[in-house]
Amino acid sequence: MSVTFSNPEGVHAPGARYAHAALVEGPGRRLVISGQIGVAPDGTVVAAGADQIAQAFRNLRAVLAAHGMAPEHIVKLGVFLTDRALIPAFRAQRDAVLGPICPCSTLLIVAGLADPRFVFEVEAEAFLASGAGAASGG
């Protein structure tokens, strides 16, 4: 079994000491994805909560794609919101990205995230069975 850490193109460079993803390869491929936030690849932080949620999910999809995976491969989501009023925006974006896929999920309302501008963060784990190809889009 091997573990490879990565910071794929198409996602902002981490500002702290962490990797966006950890790929565990052996019998199948398990991808552990760090919390994705509303930061565009150029480093700008979008202001509106719904826009941060959409950008975070774009980042999540970029990390998946960089490892030959798609939203269909997500088996676990961890979601952090600083404002309960953003739950409908989160659910709409989640449903648009995942469609009928219903992975395990945890949603927490938190007092704050690493930067006070951030209102949303999503982390994920994905799995691709040995010999399976990447699913299309999602």
Coordinates of C-alpha atoms in Angstrom, one line a residue:
M1 CA 0.0 0.0 0.0
S2 CA 1.2 3.5 -0.8
V3 CA 0.1 7.0 0.2
T4 CA 0.7 10.1 -2.0
F5 CA -0.1 13.6 -0.9
S6 CA -1.0 16.2 -3.5
N7 CA -2.0 19.8 -4.2
P8 CA -3.6 19.6 -7.7
E9 CA -3.7 22.4 -10.2
G10 CA -7.1 24.1 -10.5
V11 CA -7.3 24.5 -6.7
H12 CA -5.8 27.3 -4.6
A13 CA -2.4 26.6 -3.1
P14 CA -2.7 25.8 0.6
G15 CA -1.9 28.7 2.9
A16 CA -0.9 26.4 5.7
R17 CA 1.0 23.2 6.1
Y18 CA -1.4 20.6 4.7
A19 CA -2.2 18.8 1.4
H20 CA -5.4 19.0 -0.4
A21 CA -5.5 15.2 -0.8
A22 CA -4.0 11.9 0.2
L23 CA -4.3 9.0 -2.2
V24 CA -4.1 5.6 -0.6
E25 CA -3.4 2.9 -3.2
G26 CA -3.6 -0.9 -2.7
P27 CA -6.6 -3.0 -3.4
G28 CA -8.6 0.0 -4.8
R29 CA -7.8 3.7 -4.4
R30 CA -9.0 5.7 -1.4
L31 CA -8.7 9.5 -1.7
V32 CA -8.9 11.6 1.5
I33 CA -9.6 15.3 0.6
S34 CA -8.8 18.2 3.0
G35 CA -11.5 20.7 3.7
Q36 CA -12.2 22.8 0.6
I37 CA -13.3 26.4 1.1
G38 CA -14.6 29.3 -1.1
V39 CA -11.1 30.3 -2.4
A40 CA -10.7 30.4 -6.2
P41 CA -7.6 29.0 -7.9
D42 CA -6.1 32.6 -8.0
G43 CA -6.5 32.9 -4.2
T44 CA -9.4 35.2 -4.1
V45 CA -12.1 34.6 -1.5
V46 CA -15.6 35.0 -2.8
A47 CA -17.8 37.0 -0.4
A48 CA -21.3 35.7 -0.5
G49 CA -22.0 32.5 1.4
A50 CA -23.8 30.7 -1.5
D51 CA -20.9 31.6 -3.8
Q52 CA -18.3 30.2 -1.2
I53 CA -20.3 27.0 -1.1
A54 CA -20.3 26.8 -5.0
Q55 CA -16.5 27.5 -5.1
A56 CA -15.8 24.9 -2.5
F57 CA -17.6 22.3 -4.4
R58 CA -15.8 23.3 -7.6
N59 CA -12.5 22.8 -5.7
L60 CA -13.7 19.4 -4.5
R61 CA -14.5 18.4 -8.0
A62 CA -11.1 19.6 -9.2
V63 CA -9.3 17.5 -6.6
L64 CA -11.4 14.4 -7.5
A65 CA -10.7 14.9 -11.2
A66 CA -7.0 15.3 -10.6
H67 CA -7.0 11.8 -9.2
G68 CA -9.2 10.2 -11.9
M69 CA -12.3 10.3 -9.7
A70 CA -15.7 11.9 -9.9
P71 CA -18.4 12.9 -7.4
E72 CA -19.9 9.4 -7.7
H73 CA -16.8 8.1 -5.9
I74 CA -17.5 10.1 -2.8
V75 CA -18.2 7.9 0.2
K76 CA -18.1 10.5 3.0
L77 CA -18.7 14.2 3.3
G78 CA -17.9 16.4 6.3
V79 CA -19.5 19.9 6.2
F80 CA -18.8 22.9 8.4
L81 CA -21.1 26.0 8.2
T82 CA -20.8 29.1 10.3
D83 CA -24.4 30.2 9.6
R84 CA -27.4 27.8 9.9
A85 CA -29.2 30.0 7.3
L86 CA -26.8 28.6 4.7
I87 CA -28.1 25.1 5.0
P88 CA -30.5 25.4 2.0
A89 CA -27.7 26.8 -0.2
F90 CA -25.4 23.9 0.9
R91 CA -28.1 21.3 0.2
A92 CA -28.9 22.8 -3.2
Q93 CA -25.2 22.8 -4.2
R94 CA -24.6 19.3 -2.8
D95 CA -27.6 17.9 -4.7
A96 CA -26.5 19.6 -7.9
V97 CA -23.0 18.0 -7.6
L98 CA -23.9 14.6 -6.2
G99 CA -27.3 14.0 -7.9
P100 CA -28.8 10.8 -6.6
I101 CA -25.5 9.8 -4.8
C102 CA -26.1 9.8 -1.0
P103 CA -22.7 9.3 0.8
C104 CA -22.3 9.2 4.5
S105 CA -22.4 12.8 5.8
T106 CA -21.8 15.0 8.8
L107 CA -22.9 18.6 9.0
L108 CA -21.7 20.8 11.8
I109 CA -22.6 24.4 12.6
V110 CA -19.4 26.0 14.0
A111 CA -18.4 29.3 15.6
G112 CA -15.8 29.9 13.0
L113 CA -13.3 28.5 10.5
A114 CA -9.5 29.2 10.0
D115 CA -10.1 32.6 8.5
P116 CA -13.0 34.8 9.5
R117 CA -14.0 35.4 5.9
F118 CA -14.8 31.7 5.5
V119 CA -18.3 30.6 6.1
F120 CA -18.3 27.1 4.6
E121 CA -15.9 24.1 4.4
V122 CA -16.4 20.6 2.9
E123 CA -14.1 17.6 3.3
A124 CA -14.5 14.3 1.6
E125 CA -13.3 10.7 1.2
A126 CA -13.7 8.9 -2.1
F127 CA -13.1 5.3 -3.2
L128 CA -12.4 3.7 -6.6
A129 CA -12.4 -0.1 -6.6
S130 CA -9.5 -1.9 -8.3
G131 CA -10.0 -2.2 -12.0
A132 CA -12.8 0.4 -12.1
G133 CA -12.5 3.4 -14.4
A134 CA -13.4 6.9 -13.4
A135 CA -17.0 7.7 -13.7
S136 CA -18.1 10.5 -16.0
G137 CA -18.7 14.0 -14.6
G138 CA -21.4 13.9 -11.9

